CSV table of C-alpha atoms in Angstrom, one decimal:
chain,number,residue,atom,x,y,z
J,423,MET,CA,62.4,-23.8,28.7
J,424,LEU,CA,64.0,-21.5,31.9
J,425,LEU,CA,64.6,-18.2,28.8
J,426,PRO,CA,63.1,-16.8,26.3
J,427,ASN,CA,63.3,-17.3,22.8
J,428,ARG,CA,61.0,-16.8,19.8
J,429,ARG,CA,59.6,-20.3,19.8
J,430,GLN,CA,58.4,-20.8,23.2
J,431,PRO,CA,59.0,-17.7,25.6
J,432,PHE,CA,59.1,-18.2,29.6
J,433,VAL,CA,55.8,-17.2,30.9
J,434,LYS,CA,57.1,-14.2,33.4
J,435,PHE,CA,59.4,-13.4,30.7
J,436,LYS,CA,56.9,-13.5,28.1
J,437,ASP,CA,54.0,-11.7,29.9
J,438,GLN,CA,56.7,-8.9,31.4
J,439,LYS,CA,58.5,-7.8,28.5
J,440,LEU,CA,56.5,-7.9,25.0
J,441,ASN,CA,56.8,-6.0,22.0
J,442,LYS,CA,54.7,-2.9,21.2
J,443,SER,CA,52.9,-5.3,18.7
J,444,ALA,CA,52.6,-8.6,20.7
J,445,THR,CA,51.2,-5.9,23.4
J,446,ARG,CA,48.6,-4.8,20.7
J,447,LYS,CA,47.8,-8.1,20.3
J,448,MET,CA,46.6,-9.2,24.0
J,449,ALA,CA,44.6,-6.1,24.7
J,450,GLU,CA,42.6,-7.3,21.3
J,451,THR,CA,41.8,-10.7,22.5
J,452,ASN,CA,41.3,-10.3,25.9
J,453,THR,CA,38.9,-7.9,28.1
J,454,SER,CA,39.7,-5.4,30.2
J,455,LEU,CA,38.1,-7.7,33.2
J,456,ASP,CA,39.8,-10.7,32.3
J,457,ARG,CA,43.1,-8.7,32.2
J,458,ASN,CA,42.6,-7.1,36.2
J,459,LEU,CA,41.4,-9.9,37.4
J,460,THR,CA,44.5,-11.7,35.7
J,461,ARG,CA,46.0,-8.8,37.5
J,462,ARG,CA,45.2,-9.7,41.4
J,463,ASN,CA,45.5,-13.1,40.4
J,464,GLU,CA,49.0,-13.1,39.8
J,465,SER,CA,49.2,-10.4,43.3
J,466,PHE,CA,47.9,-12.6,45.3
J,467,VAL,CA,49.6,-15.4,44.1
J,468,SER,CA,52.8,-13.5,44.5
J,469,ARG,CA,52.2,-13.1,48.1
J,470,PHE,CA,51.6,-16.7,49.0
J,471,LEU,CA,54.7,-17.3,47.3
J,472,GLY,CA,56.4,-15.0,49.1
J,473,ALA,CA,55.2,-16.1,52.6
J,474,ALA,CA,58.0,-17.3,55.1
J,475,GLY,CA,55.7,-16.9,57.8
J,476,THR,CA,54.1,-19.6,60.5
J,477,ALA,CA,51.6,-22.5,59.3
J,478,ALA,CA,48.6,-19.8,61.2
J,479,GLN,CA,49.5,-17.2,58.5
J,480,GLU,CA,50.1,-19.6,55.5
J,481,ARG,CA,46.7,-21.4,56.2
J,482,GLU,CA,45.3,-17.3,56.8
J,483,THR,CA,47.3,-17.1,53.0
J,484,VAL,CA,45.2,-19.3,51.9
J,485,ARG,CA,42.1,-17.8,53.3
J,486,PHE,CA,42.4,-14.9,51.9
J,487,LEU,CA,43.9,-15.8,48.5
J,488,ALA,CA,40.5,-18.3,47.6
J,489,MET,CA,38.0,-16.1,48.9
J,490,ARG,CA,39.5,-13.4,46.3
J,491,LEU,CA,39.5,-15.8,43.9
J,492,PHE,CA,36.1,-17.1,44.4
J,493,PRO,CA,34.0,-14.2,45.9
J,494,SER,CA,30.9,-15.9,44.7
J,495,ALA,CA,31.8,-18.4,47.4
J,496,SER,CA,30.0,-18.5,51.0
J,497,PRO,CA,30.9,-20.9,53.8
J,498,ARG,CA,27.3,-22.5,53.7
J,499,ARG,CA,26.2,-22.7,50.4
J,500,GLY,CA,27.3,-23.0,46.8
J,501,PHE,CA,29.0,-25.8,44.4
J,502,LEU,CA,32.8,-24.3,45.2
J,503,SER,CA,32.0,-23.8,48.9
J,504,ALA,CA,34.2,-21.9,51.1
J,505,PRO,CA,36.0,-25.0,52.3
J,506,LYS,CA,36.7,-26.2,49.0
J,507,CYS,CA,37.5,-23.1,47.3
J,508,TYR,CA,40.4,-23.0,50.7
J,509,ARG,CA,41.5,-27.1,49.5
J,510,PHE,CA,41.3,-26.5,46.0
J,511,VAL,CA,43.8,-23.1,46.2
J,512,GLU,CA,46.2,-24.4,49.0
J,513,GLY,CA,46.6,-27.7,47.2
J,514,PHE,CA,47.1,-25.6,43.6
J,515,LEU,CA,49.6,-23.3,45.1
J,516,LYS,CA,51.3,-25.7,48.2
J,517,PRO,CA,53.8,-27.3,45.9
J,518,LEU,CA,54.8,-23.5,44.5
J,519,ALA,CA,55.6,-22.4,47.4
J,520,GLN,CA,57.2,-25.4,48.8
J,521,THR,CA,59.9,-24.7,45.3
J,522,SER,CA,59.5,-20.9,46.4
J,523,ARG,CA,61.2,-21.2,49.9
J,524,ARG,CA,63.3,-24.0,48.9
J,525,ARG,CA,64.9,-21.6,46.2
J,526,ARG,CA,65.1,-18.8,48.7
J,527,ALA,CA,67.4,-21.1,51.3
J,528,SER,CA,69.4,-22.6,48.5
J,529,GLU,CA,70.4,-18.8,47.8
J,530,SER,CA,70.8,-17.8,51.3
J,531,ARG,CA,73.2,-21.1,51.8
J,532,LEU,CA,75.1,-20.3,49.0
J,533,SER,CA,78.1,-18.8,48.8
J,534,ASP,CA,78.9,-15.7,46.2
J,535,GLU,CA,82.0,-18.4,46.0
J,536,ASN,CA,79.3,-20.8,45.0
J,537,VAL,CA,77.6,-18.8,42.9
J,538,ARG,CA,80.3,-17.7,41.2
J,539,ARG,CA,80.8,-21.7,39.8
J,540,PHE,CA,77.7,-22.1,39.2
J,541,ILE,CA,77.1,-19.0,37.4
J,542,SER,CA,80.5,-19.7,35.3
J,543,GLU,CA,79.6,-23.6,35.1
J,544,ASN,CA,75.6,-22.6,33.2
J,545,THR,CA,76.3,-19.5,30.8
J,546,GLU,CA,78.4,-18.7,27.7
J,547,VAL,CA,80.7,-15.6,27.2
J,548,VAL,CA,79.3,-13.9,24.8
J,549,VAL,CA,80.9,-11.0,22.9
J,550,GLY,CA,79.4,-9.8,19.5
J,551,GLY,CA,76.4,-10.1,18.4
J,552,SER,CA,74.9,-7.1,20.4
J,553,LEU,CA,75.4,-3.3,19.8
J,554,THR,CA,78.3,-3.4,22.2
J,555,PRO,CA,81.0,-6.3,20.7
J,556,GLU,CA,83.1,-4.4,22.7
J,557,ILE,CA,81.7,-5.8,26.0
J,558,LYS,CA,82.0,-9.0,26.7
J,559,LEU,CA,79.3,-10.9,29.2
J,560,ARG,CA,78.4,-14.1,30.4
J,561,LEU,CA,74.6,-14.7,29.0
J,562,PHE,CA,71.5,-18.1,28.3
J,563,THR,CA,73.0,-18.9,25.2
J,564,PRO,CA,71.2,-21.8,23.6
J,565,GLY,CA,74.4,-24.1,24.5
J,566,CYS,CA,73.5,-23.9,28.0
J,567,ARG,CA,71.7,-26.3,30.3
J,568,PHE,CA,69.2,-24.0,31.2
J,569,TRP,CA,67.8,-22.3,28.0
J,570,THR,CA,65.7,-26.1,27.6
J,571,GLU,CA,65.7,-27.7,31.0
J,572,ARG,CA,62.8,-27.5,33.2
J,573,PRO,CA,62.3,-24.0,35.2
J,574,GLU,CA,61.9,-25.6,38.5
J,575,LEU,CA,65.1,-26.9,38.7
J,576,TRP,CA,67.0,-23.1,38.5
J,577,PRO,CA,67.9,-22.9,42.0
J,578,PHE,CA,67.3,-18.8,42.1
J,579,SER,CA,65.1,-16.3,40.8
J,580,ASP,CA,64.2,-15.5,38.0
J,581,PRO,CA,67.5,-14.5,35.8
J,582,TYR,CA,66.8,-11.1,33.6
J,583,TRP,CA,70.7,-11.0,33.5
J,584,ALA,CA,71.0,-13.7,32.0
J,585,ILE,CA,69.6,-11.6,28.8
J,586,TYR,CA,71.1,-8.9,27.4
J,587,TRP,CA,68.0,-6.5,26.7
J,588,PRO,CA,67.2,-4.1,23.9
J,589,GLY,CA,66.9,-1.4,25.7
J,590,GLY,CA,70.3,-2.3,28.2
J,591,GLN,CA,72.3,-2.6,24.9
J,592,ALA,CA,71.4,0.6,23.7
J,593,LEU,CA,72.3,3.1,26.6
J,594,SER,CA,74.9,0.7,27.3
J,595,ARG,CA,76.1,2.2,23.1
J,596,TYR,CA,75.2,5.8,23.4
J,597,ILE,CA,77.5,6.1,26.8
J,598,LEU,CA,80.5,4.5,24.7
J,599,ASP,CA,79.7,6.5,21.9
J,600,TYR,CA,79.9,9.6,24.2
J,601,PRO,CA,81.5,9.0,26.8
J,602,ASP,CA,81.7,12.8,28.5
J,603,VAL,CA,78.4,11.6,29.4
J,604,CYS,CA,79.8,10.2,32.4
J,605,ARG,CA,83.5,10.7,33.0
J,606,ASP,CA,84.5,11.7,36.7
J,607,GLY,CA,80.9,11.7,37.8
J,608,SER,CA,78.7,9.7,39.6
J,609,VAL,CA,76.1,7.0,38.2
J,610,LEU,CA,74.1,4.9,39.4
J,611,ASP,CA,72.8,1.8,36.9
J,612,LEU,CA,69.4,1.1,38.2
J,613,GLY,CA,68.0,-2.7,37.3
J,614,SER,CA,71.5,-3.2,36.3
J,615,GLY,CA,70.9,-6.8,35.2
J,616,CYS,CA,74.2,-7.8,34.0
J,617,GLY,CA,75.8,-5.1,34.6
J,618,ALA,CA,76.7,-4.0,30.7
J,619,SER,CA,75.8,-0.8,31.7
J,620,SER,CA,78.3,-0.1,34.3
J,621,ILE,CA,80.9,-1.7,32.5
J,622,ALA,CA,79.9,0.8,30.1
J,623,ALA,CA,80.2,3.4,32.5
J,624,LYS,CA,83.6,2.5,33.9
J,625,LEU,CA,85.4,1.9,30.6
J,626,CYS,CA,84.4,5.9,30.1
J,627,GLY,CA,85.8,7.1,33.0
J,628,ALA,CA,83.4,7.8,35.7
J,629,ALA,CA,84.9,8.6,39.1
J,630,ARG,CA,81.9,6.1,40.7
J,631,VAL,CA,79.2,3.3,39.6
J,632,VAL,CA,76.6,2.3,41.5
J,633,ALA,CA,74.6,-1.1,40.1
J,634,ASN,CA,71.3,-1.2,42.2
J,635,ASP,CA,69.7,-4.7,41.2
J,636,ILE,CA,67.2,-6.5,43.7
J,637,ASP,CA,68.2,-9.7,42.7
J,638,PRO,CA,71.5,-11.1,44.6
J,639,VAL,CA,72.9,-13.4,41.7
J,640,ALA,CA,72.9,-10.2,40.1
J,641,ALA,CA,74.9,-8.2,41.6
J,642,VAL,CA,77.6,-11.9,41.3
J,643,VAL,CA,77.3,-12.2,37.4
J,644,THR,CA,77.8,-7.8,37.1
J,645,LYS,CA,81.4,-8.6,39.0
J,646,LEU,CA,82.0,-11.6,36.5
J,647,ASN,CA,81.0,-9.7,33.5
J,648,CYS,CA,83.5,-6.8,34.8
J,649,GLU,CA,86.5,-9.7,35.6
J,650,LEU,CA,86.0,-10.6,32.0
J,651,ASN,CA,86.4,-6.8,30.9
J,652,LYS,CA,89.2,-5.9,32.8
J,653,VAL,CA,87.5,-3.0,35.1
J,654,ASP,CA,86.9,-2.6,38.8
J,655,PRO,CA,83.9,-3.9,40.3
J,656,PRO,CA,81.1,-1.5,41.2
J,657,LEU,CA,79.7,-1.0,44.2
J,658,CYS,CA,76.7,-3.9,44.1
J,659,LEU,CA,73.8,-3.0,46.1
J,660,THR,CA,70.8,-5.5,46.1
J,661,ASP,CA,68.2,-3.4,47.9
J,662,ASP,CA,64.7,-2.5,46.7
J,663,ILE,CA,66.2,1.4,46.9
J,664,ILE,CA,62.7,2.9,44.2
J,665,GLY,CA,60.6,5.0,46.7
J,666,SER,CA,63.5,5.6,48.7
J,667,ASP,CA,65.6,9.4,49.9
J,668,PRO,CA,67.5,9.5,46.8
J,669,ALA,CA,70.8,9.5,47.4
J,670,GLY,CA,73.2,12.3,44.8
J,671,PHE,CA,73.9,10.8,41.3
J,672,ASP,CA,75.2,12.6,38.5
J,673,LEU,CA,73.8,10.5,36.4
J,674,ILE,CA,71.0,7.8,36.4
J,675,LEU,CA,70.5,5.0,33.5
J,676,LEU,CA,67.5,2.5,33.3
J,677,GLY,CA,67.6,0.6,30.5
J,678,ASP,CA,64.4,-2.1,30.2
J,679,MET,CA,62.4,-0.7,33.1
J,680,PHE,CA,59.5,0.3,31.7
J,681,TYR,CA,57.4,-3.1,31.5
J,682,ASP,CA,54.8,-2.7,34.6
J,683,GLN,CA,52.6,-0.1,34.6
J,684,THR,CA,53.1,-0.1,38.6
J,685,LEU,CA,56.6,-0.4,38.4
J,686,SER,CA,56.5,2.2,35.8
J,687,ASP,CA,54.6,4.9,38.0
J,688,SER,CA,57.2,4.1,41.3
J,689,LEU,CA,60.1,4.5,38.8
J,690,HIS,CA,58.1,7.9,37.4
J,691,LYS,CA,58.1,9.4,41.0
J,692,TRP,CA,60.5,8.8,42.5
J,693,LEU,CA,62.7,10.0,39.4
J,694,ASP,CA,61.4,13.2,40.0
J,695,ARG,CA,62.6,13.3,43.4
J,696,CYS,CA,66.3,12.5,42.0
J,697,ILE,CA,66.2,15.5,39.7
J,698,LYS,CA,64.6,18.6,41.9
J,699,SER,CA,67.2,16.8,44.3
J,700,HIS,CA,70.2,16.7,42.9
J,701,GLY,CA,69.2,17.6,39.9
J,702,SER,CA,70.1,14.3,38.5
J,703,LYS,CA,70.9,13.6,34.5
J,704,VAL,CA,68.6,10.0,33.6
J,705,LEU,CA,69.1,8.4,30.9
J,706,ILE,CA,66.1,5.8,30.2
J,707,GLY,CA,66.9,2.9,27.2
J,708,ASP,CA,64.1,1.3,25.5
J,709,PRO,CA,63.1,-0.4,22.6
J,710,GLY,CA,59.5,1.1,22.4
J,711,ARG,CA,57.4,-1.2,24.4
J,712,ALA,CA,53.7,-0.1,24.8
J,713,GLN,CA,53.9,0.2,28.7
J,714,PHE,CA,57.0,3.1,28.3
J,715,GLU,CA,55.4,4.6,24.7
J,716,GLY,CA,52.0,4.7,26.3
J,717,HIS,CA,53.0,6.4,29.5
J,718,ASP,CA,52.8,9.7,31.3
J,719,ILE,CA,57.0,10.3,31.6
J,720,ARG,CA,57.3,9.3,28.0
J,721,LYS,CA,56.1,12.8,27.5
J,722,LEU,CA,58.6,14.8,29.6
J,723,LEU,CA,61.4,13.0,27.2
J,724,HIS,CA,63.8,14.0,25.0
J,725,HIS,CA,65.2,11.5,22.3
J,726,VAL,CA,68.7,11.2,22.1
J,727,ALA,CA,69.7,8.4,19.9
J,728,GLN,CA,68.6,5.4,18.3
J,729,PHE,CA,70.3,2.4,17.3
J,730,GLU,CA,69.5,-0.9,14.8
J,731,LEU,CA,69.2,-4.1,16.2
J,732,PRO,CA,71.3,-6.8,15.4
J,733,GLU,CA,69.4,-9.6,13.3
J,734,SER,CA,70.1,-12.0,16.1
J,735,VAL,CA,69.2,-9.2,19.0
J,736,ARG,CA,65.7,-8.8,16.1
J,737,GLN,CA,64.8,-12.5,16.0
J,738,GLU,CA,65.5,-13.1,20.0
J,739,ASN,CA,63.1,-10.3,21.0
J,740,TYR,CA,60.0,-10.3,19.0
J,741,GLY,CA,61.0,-8.8,16.2
J,742,LEU,CA,62.1,-5.5,17.2
J,743,THR,CA,64.5,-3.5,15.1
J,744,SER,CA,65.5,-0.6,17.0
J,745,SER,CA,66.1,0.4,20.4
J,746,HIS,CA,66.1,4.5,21.4
J,747,VAL,CA,68.0,6.6,24.6
J,748,TRP,CA,65.6,8.6,26.1
J,749,CYS,CA,66.5,12.0,28.7
J,750,TYR,CA,64.9,13.3,31.2
J,751,ARG,CA,65.8,16.5,30.4
J,752,SER,CA,65.2,18.8,27.7
J,753,LYS,CA,69.6,18.2,27.0
J,754,LEU,CA,72.5,17.2,28.7
């Protein structure tokens, strides 16, 4: 199954966007050592899968990964000797690496028009069932092929844009309810996904909207969704701008971005720079995930709104009942 549902969630989505209670249960059943080892191994696997260098570089990556996964192995002794470790890691990861390379090659070959056609054929237009029934979006639904299809058949990166996450819903609802927040201003929608918050800003009269998501497919989907809602598309950027010199935006929007400790730390530092450099206002949408509630940035936020989630959204998000909007500054 490619997308998460309440029966069998896709592993990556499950790991990165668990709700508070599920995260707590995970912490109770895993030791700190296990969690740290898992994070390290995932980092190494990601490094290997992302490698697009020469064969020699890939062999070196396998050697490095094998030694880190099996630190007790040595070239001369032990049941898992170093050569055996290398063969084990290479044999296990090489098919995944080949799949990753095929996906990157596929993305580079496909034109925007081909991607648009593929997305149109494999998503459904959803109206209602969210906090913003006035916004139409192309999303994955149980009627879509890739709702139940094998993940390896999906030709692009993981489709985070295909779900209307609860933090983004609250953020978009807040903008629509209080349009003066962005009217005539410049808005950055960071981690824009399906583009709902960008669309809300456009509907409320923002002078300039930039949608930033590192997935190029998300940019195509955002433009499709803008067409559905009869608004001009925002400027779509696919570079990772977190950590770069901040541009001057009146308002920065982040929905469902605080699900990973490393990413949260980077966001915290970068948002501080944006506020100090340009006086940007920052609005954050989150349903109360443990990673967000436990992060240092949480102490600096001012709660501005709470929205009760529709029943369908609760079921799709492990029983979360509400979503919230927070302001980085004491007042708007």
